Amino acid sequence: MNISRRLNRLADMVTEGSRLADVGTDHGYIPIALRLEGVIPSALAMDINPGPLERAKEHIRQFDLETDIHTRLSDGVQALCPGEADSVLIAGMGGALTIKILEAGKDVLSSVQELILQPQSEIDKVRLYLLTHGYAITGEKMVFEDGKYYPAMRAVHGEMPLWQDVELQYGKYLLEEKHPVLQEYLKEKEKTCKKIQEKLAADGKKAEKITARQKELEDELRLIGQALEVYER
């Protein structure tokens, strides 16, 4: 089964032999692909909305995988029982919602061996949540597809030192690897921030909101500069 590069990167992060719970499964493509490849023995395709679950069911039927992949209506991991899954995948959601799911499901997630996460926003807050709530981040990936950048991470239960601000924002492992996709993202982000700065300066306004936005841009450009310095070493 052919899946997008973004979904393929996520699938690659799932440990072989794991029972997967795919939260917000949508079409169910990742559990289907992993089962067809023999990477996982079984999966739960979970979603808060009936519509996506019906689409996932149809795709699961098409590949005769009803015995191995079951669907379940669930708000986050609320319908997941302890010991049912080894890996939990949460992708395609905002960072705040990702954290909300992790916090609300912390009891059942204590029995899970790994988390595969791909928040669409506020990824620094997700990283900070993990590192301050008994998780260690063990790997990161990043892909560019259809005009968007998608960073993802794998986390397990454990402890590790708190990362620096630039590492929380852009990923400690991505920076250590000097990941080329991250470098492209940083350069593009730097150009965007500078253009906004120029526009604000041209407006010449001193409103409180404008001043606050200028400070945000300065802070963001400072972190981007720190990250880009890594690539020059």
C-alpha atoms as one frame of an Amber mdcrd trajectory, in Angstrom:
protein
   0.000   0.000   0.000   1.417   3.390  -1.004   1.086   6.134   1.602   2.315
   9.725   1.634   5.867  10.612   2.644   4.570  12.206   5.848   2.667   9.079
   6.874   5.544   6.859   5.783   7.962   8.700   8.091   5.564   8.182  10.985
   5.154   4.505  10.157   8.939   4.097  10.142   9.078   5.296  13.763   6.811
   2.524  15.072   8.808  -0.285  16.676   8.462  -3.619  14.901   6.218  -6.080
  16.713   4.264  -3.387  18.549   0.518  -3.398  18.927  -0.456   0.029  17.624
  -3.167   2.449  18.713  -3.594   5.102  16.008  -5.364   8.085  17.611  -7.172
  10.267  15.079  -6.733   7.530  12.485  -8.777   9.253   9.746  -8.488   6.833
   6.780  -6.580   4.191   8.749  -3.699   4.209   6.282  -0.806   3.836   8.744
  -2.082   0.741  10.617  -3.108  -0.840   7.314   0.311  -0.237   5.734   2.178
  -1.493   8.797   0.058  -4.646   9.046   0.407  -5.415   5.338   4.180  -5.110
   5.686   4.157  -7.390   8.724   5.669  -4.708  10.951   2.864  -4.897  13.530
   0.667  -7.836  14.565  -2.458  -5.769  15.260  -3.833  -2.258  15.644  -6.636
  -0.142  17.003  -7.772   2.610  14.647  -9.332   5.272  16.881 -11.113   8.524
  16.143 -13.487  10.910  17.907 -15.686  11.234  14.817 -17.809   8.423  13.289
 -17.152   9.592   9.724 -13.410   8.926   9.669 -13.962   5.599  11.420 -16.344
   4.508   8.692 -13.743   5.403   6.069 -11.120   3.473   8.021 -13.449   0.464
   8.306 -14.017   0.459   4.560 -10.282   0.535   3.846  -9.633  -2.193   6.412
 -12.289  -4.367   4.705 -10.725  -3.736   1.309  -7.494  -5.321   2.528  -9.209
  -8.126   4.495  -7.679  -6.963   7.766 -10.802  -6.943   9.975  -9.295  -9.636
  12.206  -6.099  -7.664  12.850  -7.240  -4.025  12.856 -10.234  -2.929  14.894
 -11.851   0.498  14.933 -13.002   2.269  18.060 -14.815   5.556  18.664 -12.696
   7.450  21.179 -11.960  10.942  22.435  -8.189  10.762  22.459  -7.172   7.579
  24.283 -10.194   7.514  26.586 -11.475   4.272  25.036  -8.075   2.582  25.190
  -7.691  -0.010  27.942  -4.439  -0.570  29.881  -2.202  -3.132  28.194  -4.014
  -2.994  24.827  -1.268  -1.177  22.946   2.511  -0.946  22.932   2.730   2.079
  20.619   0.422   5.078  20.477   0.474   7.331  17.428  -0.982  10.840  17.655
  -0.558  12.882  14.477  -2.220  15.689  12.567  -3.447  17.627  15.606  -2.432
  20.920  17.171   0.082  20.923  19.977  -2.439  22.013  22.604  -4.787  19.161
  21.690  -1.895  16.684  21.670  -0.944  17.734  25.202  -4.581  17.566  26.294
  -4.821  13.966  25.027  -1.578  13.000  26.765  -2.627  14.580  30.043  -6.171
  13.176  30.022  -4.854   9.715  29.152  -1.778   9.624  31.376  -3.046   6.651
  33.397  -3.603   4.349  30.428  -0.494   5.678  28.675   1.606   4.487  31.603
   1.233   0.969  30.161   2.355   2.047  26.664   5.974   1.557  25.599   6.295
   4.402  23.113   4.598   7.503  21.741   4.921   8.617  18.132   3.830  12.245
  17.882   3.483  14.711  15.030   1.871  17.903  16.366   0.942  20.490  13.763
   1.689  23.482  16.017   3.298  24.459  19.321   5.738  21.591  18.998   8.059
  23.241  21.540   5.290  22.982  24.141   4.780  19.301  23.318   8.500  18.625
  23.743   8.503  20.531  27.047   5.463  18.610  28.278   7.128  15.280  27.529
  10.400  16.196  29.228   8.635  17.456  32.359   6.134  14.588  32.632   8.279
  11.485  32.799   9.168  10.991  29.130  12.451  10.887  27.246  12.493  11.865
  23.579  14.570   9.272  21.737  14.318  10.311  18.094  13.025  12.905  15.663
  12.285  13.102  11.963  11.153  15.873   9.647   9.651  15.831   6.174   8.475
  18.440   3.666   5.346  17.585   1.712   2.747  19.574  -0.221   4.205  22.895
   0.888   4.286  22.057   4.610   6.932  20.978   7.100   6.167  18.064   9.404
   8.426  17.349  12.398   7.764  14.172  14.389   9.196  12.565  17.501   9.364
   9.287  19.403   9.165   9.283  23.198   9.406   6.582  25.861   8.961   6.564
  29.619  12.085   7.858  31.302  14.003  10.927  32.371  16.363  13.211  30.503
  17.781  16.702  31.084  15.605  19.619  30.026  16.503  20.878  26.566  17.601
  24.417  25.743  15.037  26.790  24.213  16.419  26.359  20.696  16.275  22.564
  21.085  12.692  22.675  22.355  11.706  24.869  19.432  13.445  23.030  16.600
  14.446  19.613  17.942  17.674  18.544  19.652  18.195  15.513  17.420  17.299
  17.345  14.224  19.897  19.984  15.084  22.540  17.408  16.026  21.899  15.620
  12.747  21.975  18.934  10.869  18.813  17.716   9.214  18.521  19.279   5.728
  14.735  19.694   5.885  15.032  21.611   9.155  17.653  23.858   7.596  15.273
  24.662   4.718  12.524  25.414   7.234  14.792  27.707   9.282  15.889  29.716
   6.256  12.308  30.101   5.056  11.127  31.076   8.538  13.930  33.610   8.856
  12.918  35.307   5.598   9.273  35.419   6.663  10.089  36.963  10.053  12.317
  39.608   8.498   9.630  40.556   5.979   7.110  41.004   8.789   9.647  43.085
  10.685  10.130  45.340   7.675   6.386  45.776   7.247   5.905  46.707  10.903
   8.787  49.180  10.692   7.324  50.730   7.530   3.964  51.171   9.247   5.722
  53.201  11.911   3.074  52.467  14.483   3.791  52.310  18.215   0.653  50.475
  19.255   1.058  48.011  22.101   0.142  45.050  19.903   2.696  46.082  17.269
   5.437  46.449  19.869   4.627  43.026  21.360   4.733  41.457  17.900   8.113
  43.050  17.223   9.463  41.543  20.438   8.115  38.118  19.423   9.861  38.415
  16.057  13.141  39.404  17.701  12.969  36.387  20.009  12.095  34.068  17.136
  14.909  35.382  14.946  17.347  34.965  17.828  16.447  31.261  18.138  16.545
  30.793  14.376  20.011  32.358  14.347  21.190  29.978  17.064  19.804  27.014
  15.125  21.408  28.073  11.842  24.756  28.481  13.565  24.728  24.720  14.153
  24.821  24.141  10.392  27.873  26.400  10.007  30.042  24.465  12.466
